[in-house]
């Protein structure tokens, strides 16, 4: 296997499936199956999950909610998703630990770096909930930061699109996909891969990112084997 320890970033929106809101049980099931294939190969897996299917801090001001308050609400939304994912992974026989950036003793452990690493070494899948626990950050930044802390080999950003395109493929049919990109190129071309904080953290710490379509069965597994799937940014 090409990668021994990965950080998988899943967006909250992807969990909605075809729904407009919330969690699609079929999607959850599908993710568990995809993750299990990789786990069975002995890969150490850390997961960061977003909350966009439930609440996003940036949208809060529109509804008259203070931004910082809204960001905390967004972080709590990620914990809801993380708990759902944890349950689904356990149903498929995987050992998991949920670690949160905000203390919530009844449902998860607080994030402690050394402990998280130990869980990974013991073969447990570690899910990071509540982002990094601070407002004005995103779960993409959380993914980059935790990946660096965990010494992950790569950040795998699972999306609905199969990589990074020259333009938005959902709007521009002539858009073509990059298979490899350097951080510098991505920056100069203004390609939106992750928010700047997340992107810069990866760049400065030489942590490669792979953007891929998580909804296509077998994709995650093929990346782990080292096949050219999605777009590699390094
Ligand atoms: N959030 C935050 N700090 C963090 C992580 C997340 O404040 O460290 C909040 C932020 O409001 C964000 C929301 O949680 O909008 C949900 O996360 P995100 O938008 O990254 O989820 P995704 O787009 O991946 O579904």
PDB file of N, CA, C and O in Angstrom, residues 12 15 48-55 71-84 98 100-101 104 127-132 138-139:
ATOM      1  N   UNK A  12     -19.530  17.752   5.182  1.00  0.00           N
ATOM      2  CA  UNK A  12     -20.854  17.488   5.730  1.00  0.00           C
ATOM      3  C   UNK A  12     -21.878  17.393   4.609  1.00  0.00           C
ATOM      4  O   UNK A  12     -22.763  16.540   4.630  1.00  0.00           O
ATOM      5  N   UNK A  15     -22.650  14.137   3.028  1.00  0.00           N
ATOM      6  CA  UNK A  15     -23.470  13.210   3.825  1.00  0.00           C
ATOM      7  C   UNK A  15     -24.962  13.338   3.537  1.00  0.00           C
ATOM      8  O   UNK A  15     -25.747  12.451   3.848  1.00  0.00           O
ATOM      9  N   UNK A  48     -11.683  13.609   9.439  1.00  0.00           N
ATOM     10  CA  UNK A  48     -12.278  14.881   9.856  1.00  0.00           C
ATOM     11  C   UNK A  48     -13.550  15.039   9.054  1.00  0.00           C
ATOM     12  O   UNK A  48     -13.549  14.855   7.839  1.00  0.00           O
ATOM     13  N   UNK A  49     -14.626  15.326   9.743  1.00  0.00           N
ATOM     14  CA  UNK A  49     -15.879  15.474   9.027  1.00  0.00           C
ATOM     15  C   UNK A  49     -16.453  16.883   9.232  1.00  0.00           C
ATOM     16  O   UNK A  49     -16.337  17.455  10.303  1.00  0.00           O
ATOM     17  N   UNK A  50     -17.036  17.422   8.170  1.00  0.00           N
ATOM     18  CA  UNK A  50     -17.597  18.770   8.206  1.00  0.00           C
ATOM     19  C   UNK A  50     -19.006  18.785   8.780  1.00  0.00           C
ATOM     20  O   UNK A  50     -19.493  17.769   9.284  1.00  0.00           O
ATOM     21  N   UNK A  51     -19.635  19.943   8.678  1.00  0.00           N
ATOM     22  CA  UNK A  51     -20.968  20.079   9.271  1.00  0.00           C
ATOM     23  C   UNK A  51     -21.941  20.829   8.381  1.00  0.00           C
ATOM     24  O   UNK A  51     -23.050  21.172   8.794  1.00  0.00           O
ATOM     25  N   UNK A  52     -21.497  21.085   7.140  1.00  0.00           N
ATOM     26  CA  UNK A  52     -22.277  21.914   6.221  1.00  0.00           C
ATOM     27  C   UNK A  52     -23.688  21.411   5.927  1.00  0.00           C
ATOM     28  O   UNK A  52     -24.537  22.182   5.487  1.00  0.00           O
ATOM     29  N   UNK A  53     -23.944  20.130   6.167  1.00  0.00           N
ATOM     30  CA  UNK A  53     -25.292  19.589   5.943  1.00  0.00           C
ATOM     31  C   UNK A  53     -26.252  19.990   7.053  1.00  0.00           C
ATOM     32  O   UNK A  53     -27.457  19.808   6.921  1.00  0.00           O
ATOM     33  N   UNK A  54     -25.699  20.524   8.138  1.00  0.00           N
ATOM     34  CA  UNK A  54     -26.545  20.908   9.267  1.00  0.00           C
ATOM     35  C   UNK A  54     -26.443  22.406   9.549  1.00  0.00           C
ATOM     36  O   UNK A  54     -27.442  23.107   9.600  1.00  0.00           O
ATOM     37  N   UNK A  55     -25.246  22.903   9.708  1.00  0.00           N
ATOM     38  CA  UNK A  55     -25.079  24.324  10.008  1.00  0.00           C
ATOM     39  C   UNK A  55     -23.686  24.815   9.653  1.00  0.00           C
ATOM     40  O   UNK A  55     -22.699  24.116   9.879  1.00  0.00           O
ATOM     41  N   UNK A  71     -20.352  29.839  14.546  1.00  0.00           N
ATOM     42  CA  UNK A  71     -19.243  28.911  14.325  1.00  0.00           C
ATOM     43  C   UNK A  71     -19.270  27.764  15.338  1.00  0.00           C
ATOM     44  O   UNK A  71     -19.018  26.616  14.992  1.00  0.00           O
ATOM     45  N   UNK A  72     -19.585  28.098  16.576  1.00  0.00           N
ATOM     46  CA  UNK A  72     -19.689  27.024  17.578  1.00  0.00           C
ATOM     47  C   UNK A  72     -20.833  26.084  17.219  1.00  0.00           C
ATOM     48  O   UNK A  72     -20.730  24.871  17.380  1.00  0.00           O
ATOM     49  N   UNK A  73     -21.915  26.660  16.701  1.00  0.00           N
ATOM     50  CA  UNK A  73     -23.030  25.807  16.266  1.00  0.00           C
ATOM     51  C   UNK A  73     -22.575  24.878  15.142  1.00  0.00           C
ATOM     52  O   UNK A  73     -22.928  23.698  15.101  1.00  0.00           O
ATOM     53  N   UNK A  74     -21.767  25.426  14.240  1.00  0.00           N
ATOM     54  CA  UNK A  74     -21.214  24.612  13.147  1.00  0.00           C
ATOM     55  C   UNK A  74     -20.336  23.494  13.688  1.00  0.00           C
ATOM     56  O   UNK A  74     -20.389  22.353  13.211  1.00  0.00           O
ATOM     57  N   UNK A  75     -19.551  23.812  14.699  1.00  0.00           N
ATOM     58  CA  UNK A  75     -18.682  22.780  15.298  1.00  0.00           C
ATOM     59  C   UNK A  75     -19.520  21.678  15.925  1.00  0.00           C
ATOM     60  O   UNK A  75     -19.201  20.495  15.800  1.00  0.00           O
ATOM     61  N   UNK A  76     -20.604  22.072  16.586  1.00  0.00           N
ATOM     62  CA  UNK A  76     -21.481  21.049  17.182  1.00  0.00           C
ATOM     63  C   UNK A  76     -22.105  20.184  16.083  1.00  0.00           C
ATOM     64  O   UNK A  76     -22.272  18.981  16.255  1.00  0.00           O
ATOM     65  N   UNK A  77     -22.408  20.813  14.957  1.00  0.00           N
ATOM     66  CA  UNK A  77     -22.969  20.049  13.823  1.00  0.00           C
ATOM     67  C   UNK A  77     -21.984  18.966  13.370  1.00  0.00           C
ATOM     68  O   UNK A  77     -22.387  17.845  13.054  1.00  0.00           O
ATOM     69  N   UNK A  78     -20.702  19.292  13.383  1.00  0.00           N
ATOM     70  CA  UNK A  78     -19.718  18.282  12.956  1.00  0.00           C
ATOM     71  C   UNK A  78     -19.691  17.101  13.927  1.00  0.00           C
ATOM     72  O   UNK A  78     -19.409  15.977  13.541  1.00  0.00           O
ATOM     73  N   UNK A  79     -19.979  17.386  15.197  1.00  0.00           N
ATOM     74  CA  UNK A  79     -19.998  16.295  16.187  1.00  0.00           C
ATOM     75  C   UNK A  79     -21.177  15.365  15.903  1.00  0.00           C
ATOM     76  O   UNK A  79     -21.053  14.142  16.010  1.00  0.00           O
ATOM     77  N   UNK A  80     -22.292  15.923  15.504  1.00  0.00           N
ATOM     78  CA  UNK A  80     -23.454  15.100  15.157  1.00  0.00           C
ATOM     79  C   UNK A  80     -23.076  14.163  14.000  1.00  0.00           C
ATOM     80  O   UNK A  80     -23.309  12.959  14.051  1.00  0.00           O
ATOM     81  N   UNK A  81     -22.454  14.715  12.975  1.00  0.00           N
ATOM     82  CA  UNK A  81     -22.029  13.893  11.839  1.00  0.00           C
ATOM     83  C   UNK A  81     -21.001  12.845  12.270  1.00  0.00           C
ATOM     84  O   UNK A  81     -21.052  11.695  11.834  1.00  0.00           O
ATOM     85  N   UNK A  82     -20.075  13.278  13.103  1.00  0.00           N
ATOM     86  CA  UNK A  82     -19.014  12.370  13.553  1.00  0.00           C
ATOM     87  C   UNK A  82     -19.614  11.198  14.326  1.00  0.00           C
ATOM     88  O   UNK A  82     -19.193  10.048  14.169  1.00  0.00           O
ATOM     89  N   UNK A  83     -20.629  11.482  15.139  1.00  0.00           N
ATOM     90  CA  UNK A  83     -21.266  10.413  15.916  1.00  0.00           C
ATOM     91  C   UNK A  83     -21.992   9.434  14.993  1.00  0.00           C
ATOM     92  O   UNK A  83     -21.962   8.214  15.193  1.00  0.00           O
ATOM     93  N   UNK A  84     -22.619   9.973  13.968  1.00  0.00           N
ATOM     94  CA  UNK A  84     -23.322   9.119  13.003  1.00  0.00           C
ATOM     95  C   UNK A  84     -22.310   8.229  12.275  1.00  0.00           C
ATOM     96  O   UNK A  84     -22.507   7.017  12.142  1.00  0.00           O
ATOM     97  N   UNK A  98     -13.862   8.761  18.922  1.00  0.00           N
ATOM     98  CA  UNK A  98     -14.232  10.119  18.516  1.00  0.00           C
ATOM     99  C   UNK A  98     -13.548  11.090  19.457  1.00  0.00           C
ATOM    100  O   UNK A  98     -13.685  10.985  20.667  1.00  0.00           O
ATOM    101  N   UNK A 100     -12.887  15.177  20.279  1.00  0.00           N
ATOM    102  CA  UNK A 100     -13.507  16.455  19.974  1.00  0.00           C
ATOM    103  C   UNK A 100     -12.622  17.640  20.335  1.00  0.00           C
ATOM    104  O   UNK A 100     -11.879  17.601  21.312  1.00  0.00           O
ATOM    105  N   UNK A 101     -12.726  18.671  19.543  1.00  0.00           N
ATOM    106  CA  UNK A 101     -12.023  19.919  19.813  1.00  0.00           C
ATOM    107  C   UNK A 101     -12.710  20.737  20.909  1.00  0.00           C
ATOM    108  O   UNK A 101     -12.166  21.726  21.400  1.00  0.00           O
ATOM    109  N   UNK A 104     -16.656  17.319  25.535  1.00  0.00           N
ATOM    110  CA  UNK A 104     -18.014  16.764  25.623  1.00  0.00           C
ATOM    111  C   UNK A 104     -17.874  15.377  26.175  1.00  0.00           C
ATOM    112  O   UNK A 104     -17.993  14.397  25.448  1.00  0.00           O
ATOM    113  N   UNK A 127     -11.867   9.694  14.692  1.00  0.00           N
ATOM    114  CA  UNK A 127     -12.666  10.732  14.040  1.00  0.00           C
ATOM    115  C   UNK A 127     -12.507  12.004  14.862  1.00  0.00           C
ATOM    116  O   UNK A 127     -12.666  11.991  16.082  1.00  0.00           O
ATOM    117  N   UNK A 128     -12.164  13.079  14.184  1.00  0.00           N
ATOM    118  CA  UNK A 128     -12.016  14.354  14.874  1.00  0.00           C
ATOM    119  C   UNK A 128     -13.283  15.172  14.692  1.00  0.00           C
ATOM    120  O   UNK A 128     -13.613  15.570  13.569  1.00  0.00           O
ATOM    121  N   UNK A 129     -13.984  15.412  15.791  1.00  0.00           N
ATOM    122  CA  UNK A 129     -15.203  16.212  15.735  1.00  0.00           C
ATOM    123  C   UNK A 129     -14.951  17.607  16.282  1.00  0.00           C
ATOM    124  O   UNK A 129     -13.915  17.876  16.891  1.00  0.00           O
ATOM    125  N   UNK A 130     -15.881  18.503  16.034  1.00  0.00           N
ATOM    126  CA  UNK A 130     -15.834  19.890  16.524  1.00  0.00           C
ATOM    127  C   UNK A 130     -14.660  20.695  15.981  1.00  0.00           C
ATOM    128  O   UNK A 130     -14.218  21.667  16.608  1.00  0.00           O
ATOM    129  N   UNK A 131     -14.165  20.308  14.844  1.00  0.00           N
ATOM    130  CA  UNK A 131     -13.085  21.063  14.209  1.00  0.00           C
ATOM    131  C   UNK A 131     -11.896  21.190  15.143  1.00  0.00           C
ATOM    132  O   UNK A 131     -11.605  20.270  15.915  1.00  0.00           O
ATOM    133  N   UNK A 132     -11.219  22.344  15.100  1.00  0.00           N
ATOM    134  CA  UNK A 132     -10.119  22.528  16.042  1.00  0.00           C
ATOM    135  C   UNK A 132     -10.622  23.167  17.333  1.00  0.00           C
ATOM    136  O   UNK A 132      -9.854  23.434  18.244  1.00  0.00           O
ATOM    137  N   UNK A 138     -12.241  26.292   9.611  1.00  0.00           N
ATOM    138  CA  UNK A 138     -13.116  25.363   8.901  1.00  0.00           C
ATOM    139  C   UNK A 138     -12.636  23.937   9.189  1.00  0.00           C
ATOM    140  O   UNK A 138     -11.572  23.738   9.775  1.00  0.00           O
ATOM    141  N   UNK A 139     -13.407  23.003   8.716  1.00  0.00           N
ATOM    142  CA  UNK A 139     -12.967  21.619   8.907  1.00  0.00           C
ATOM    143  C   UNK A 139     -11.852  21.270   7.915  1.00  0.00           C
ATOM    144  O   UNK A 139     -11.129  20.310   8.143  1.00  0.00           O
TER     145      UNK A 139
END
